[in-house]
CSV table of C-alpha atoms in Angstrom, one decimal:
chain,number,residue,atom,x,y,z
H,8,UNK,CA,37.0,-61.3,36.0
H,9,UNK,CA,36.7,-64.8,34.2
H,10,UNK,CA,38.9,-67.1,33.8
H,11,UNK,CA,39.3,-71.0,31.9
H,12,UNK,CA,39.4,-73.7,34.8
H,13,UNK,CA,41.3,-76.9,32.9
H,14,UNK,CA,39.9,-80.3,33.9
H,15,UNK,CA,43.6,-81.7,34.6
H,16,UNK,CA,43.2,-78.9,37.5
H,17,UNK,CA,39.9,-79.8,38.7
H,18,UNK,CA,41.1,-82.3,41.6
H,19,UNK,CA,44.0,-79.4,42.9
H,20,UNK,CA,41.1,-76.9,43.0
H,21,UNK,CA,38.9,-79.1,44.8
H,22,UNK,CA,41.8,-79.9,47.4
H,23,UNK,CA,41.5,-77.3,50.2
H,24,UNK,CA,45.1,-78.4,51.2
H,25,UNK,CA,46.4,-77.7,47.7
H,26,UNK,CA,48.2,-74.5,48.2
H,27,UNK,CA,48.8,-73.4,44.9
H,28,UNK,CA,45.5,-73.3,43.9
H,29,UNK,CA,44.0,-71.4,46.9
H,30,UNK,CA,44.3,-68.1,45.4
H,31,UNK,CA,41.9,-69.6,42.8
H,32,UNK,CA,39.7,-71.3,44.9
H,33,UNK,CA,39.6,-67.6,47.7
H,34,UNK,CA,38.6,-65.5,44.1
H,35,UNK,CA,36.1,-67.7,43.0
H,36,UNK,CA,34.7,-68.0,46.5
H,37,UNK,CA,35.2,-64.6,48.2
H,38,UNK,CA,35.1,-62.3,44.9
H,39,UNK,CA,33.6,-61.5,41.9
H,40,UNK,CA,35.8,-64.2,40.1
H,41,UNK,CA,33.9,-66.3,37.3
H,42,UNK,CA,34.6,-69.1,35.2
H,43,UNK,CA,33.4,-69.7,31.3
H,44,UNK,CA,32.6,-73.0,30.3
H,45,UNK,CA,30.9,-74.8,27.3
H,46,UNK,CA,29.2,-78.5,27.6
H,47,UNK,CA,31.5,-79.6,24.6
H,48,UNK,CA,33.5,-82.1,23.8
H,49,UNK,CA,36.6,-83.5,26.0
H,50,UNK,CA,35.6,-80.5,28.3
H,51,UNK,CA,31.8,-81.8,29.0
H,52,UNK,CA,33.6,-85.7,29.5
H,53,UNK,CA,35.8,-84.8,32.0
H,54,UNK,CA,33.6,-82.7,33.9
H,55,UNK,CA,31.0,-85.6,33.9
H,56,UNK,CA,33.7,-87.9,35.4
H,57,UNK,CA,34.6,-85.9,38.1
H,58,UNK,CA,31.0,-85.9,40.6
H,59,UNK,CA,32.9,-83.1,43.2
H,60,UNK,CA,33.9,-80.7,40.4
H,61,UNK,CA,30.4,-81.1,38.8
H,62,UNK,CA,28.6,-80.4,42.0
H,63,UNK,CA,30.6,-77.5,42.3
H,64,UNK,CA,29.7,-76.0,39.1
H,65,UNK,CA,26.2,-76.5,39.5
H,66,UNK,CA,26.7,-74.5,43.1
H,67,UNK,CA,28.9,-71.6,40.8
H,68,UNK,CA,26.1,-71.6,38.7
H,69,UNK,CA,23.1,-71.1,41.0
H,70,UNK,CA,25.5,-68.1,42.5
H,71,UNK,CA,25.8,-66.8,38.9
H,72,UNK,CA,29.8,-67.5,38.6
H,73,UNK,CA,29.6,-69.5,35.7
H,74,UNK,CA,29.4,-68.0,32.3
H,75,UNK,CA,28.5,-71.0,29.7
H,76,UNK,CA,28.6,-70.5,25.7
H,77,UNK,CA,27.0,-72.6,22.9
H,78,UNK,CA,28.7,-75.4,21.8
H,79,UNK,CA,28.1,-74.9,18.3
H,80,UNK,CA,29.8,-71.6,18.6
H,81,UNK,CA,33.0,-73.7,20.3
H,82,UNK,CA,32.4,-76.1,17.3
H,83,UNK,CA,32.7,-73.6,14.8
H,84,UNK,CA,35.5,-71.5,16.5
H,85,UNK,CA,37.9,-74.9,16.5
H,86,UNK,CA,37.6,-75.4,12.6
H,87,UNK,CA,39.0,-71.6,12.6
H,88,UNK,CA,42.1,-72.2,15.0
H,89,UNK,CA,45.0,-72.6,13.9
H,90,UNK,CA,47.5,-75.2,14.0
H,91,UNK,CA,48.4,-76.8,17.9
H,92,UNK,CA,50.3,-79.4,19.4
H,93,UNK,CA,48.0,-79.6,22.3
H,94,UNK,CA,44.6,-82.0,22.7
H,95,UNK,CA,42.1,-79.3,23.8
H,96,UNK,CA,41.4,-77.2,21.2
H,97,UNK,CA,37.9,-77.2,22.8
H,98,UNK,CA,39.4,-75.0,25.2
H,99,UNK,CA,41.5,-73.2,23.2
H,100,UNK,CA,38.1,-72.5,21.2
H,101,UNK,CA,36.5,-71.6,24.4
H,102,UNK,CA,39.2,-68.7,25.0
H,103,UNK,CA,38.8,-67.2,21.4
H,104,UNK,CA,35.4,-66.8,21.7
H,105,UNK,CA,34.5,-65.3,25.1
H,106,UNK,CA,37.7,-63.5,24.9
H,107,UNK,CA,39.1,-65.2,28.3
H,108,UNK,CA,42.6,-64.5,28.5
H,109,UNK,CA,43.5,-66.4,31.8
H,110,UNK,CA,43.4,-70.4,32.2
H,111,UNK,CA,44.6,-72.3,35.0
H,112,UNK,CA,45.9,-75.6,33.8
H,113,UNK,CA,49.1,-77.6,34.1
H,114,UNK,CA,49.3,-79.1,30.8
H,115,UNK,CA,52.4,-77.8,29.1
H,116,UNK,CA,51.5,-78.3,25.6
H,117,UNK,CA,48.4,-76.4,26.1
H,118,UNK,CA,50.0,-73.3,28.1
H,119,UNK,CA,52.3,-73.0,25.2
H,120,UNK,CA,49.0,-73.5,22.3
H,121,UNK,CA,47.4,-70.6,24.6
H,122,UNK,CA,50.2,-68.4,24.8
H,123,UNK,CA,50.6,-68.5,21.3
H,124,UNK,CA,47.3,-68.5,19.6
H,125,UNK,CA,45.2,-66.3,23.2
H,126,UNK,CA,46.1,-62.6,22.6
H,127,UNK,CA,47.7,-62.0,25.9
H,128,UNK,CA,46.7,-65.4,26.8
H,129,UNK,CA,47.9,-65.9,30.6
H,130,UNK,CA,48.7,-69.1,32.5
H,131,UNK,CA,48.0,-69.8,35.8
H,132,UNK,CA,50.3,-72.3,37.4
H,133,UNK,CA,51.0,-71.8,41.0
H,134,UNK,CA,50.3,-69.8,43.8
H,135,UNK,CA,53.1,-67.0,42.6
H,136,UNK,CA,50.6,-66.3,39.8
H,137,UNK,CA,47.8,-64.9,42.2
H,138,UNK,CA,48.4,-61.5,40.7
H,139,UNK,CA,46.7,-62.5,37.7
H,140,UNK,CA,43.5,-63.1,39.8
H,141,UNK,CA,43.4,-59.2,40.7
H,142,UNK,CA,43.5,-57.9,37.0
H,143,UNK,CA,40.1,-57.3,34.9
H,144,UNK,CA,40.2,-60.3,32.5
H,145,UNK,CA,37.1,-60.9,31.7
H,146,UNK,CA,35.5,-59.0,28.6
């Protein structure tokens, strides 16, 4: 299972008190949960900024729970997407090509791009969406 972690849900994931993300956290920690990730763009900048959530994906890594992909095939996937009202089409890039269908973010214009362009593209927003978690979505 793999799924898209959004930097705008990085400090709720690292909050053991955050309820909502728990499920999240429990999967990745207790399960065979993984996360895909490519060192580009406005996803490598925010990920640099935050020193908790960047120690904990070099600890996912050494466990083998972090799946990254070439940035140059990010690079080229965003000049084939098409039109979107959100700001991360590094992510949205990200999902098309390893074929993740499930992101956790909170960012409404970029739930409603991944809906739309994702092929059963799921969102992730609270704790009542921990049945997504159980399902085989990673390819």
């Amino acid at each position: 299972m793999c799924l898209i972690l959004d930097t705008n849900r990085y400090g709720d994931f690292l909050n053991p008190e955050n309820q909502d993300m728990k499920p999240v956290r429990d999967w990745m920690n207790a399960k065979n949960g993984k996360m895909v990730y490519s060192s580009i763009g406005k996803i490598k900048k925010e990920l640099r900024q935050s020193r908790k959530m960047n120690d904990k994906f070099k600890e996912y890594r050494r466990a083998g729970k972090i799946i990254s992909y070439p940035r140059q095939a990010i690079a080229e996937e965003k000049t084939n997407l098409p039109s979107h009202k959100s700001d991360d089409p590094d992510v949205l890039a990200l999902a098309r090509v390893s074929e993740v269908t499930l992101l956790v973010t909170d960012d409404r214009d970029l739930q409603a791009d991944f809906e739309r362009i994702i092929p059963g593209g799921r969102i992730y927003k609270t704790k009542d969406d921990a049945d997504f978690l159980s399902r085989d979505l990673c390819p």
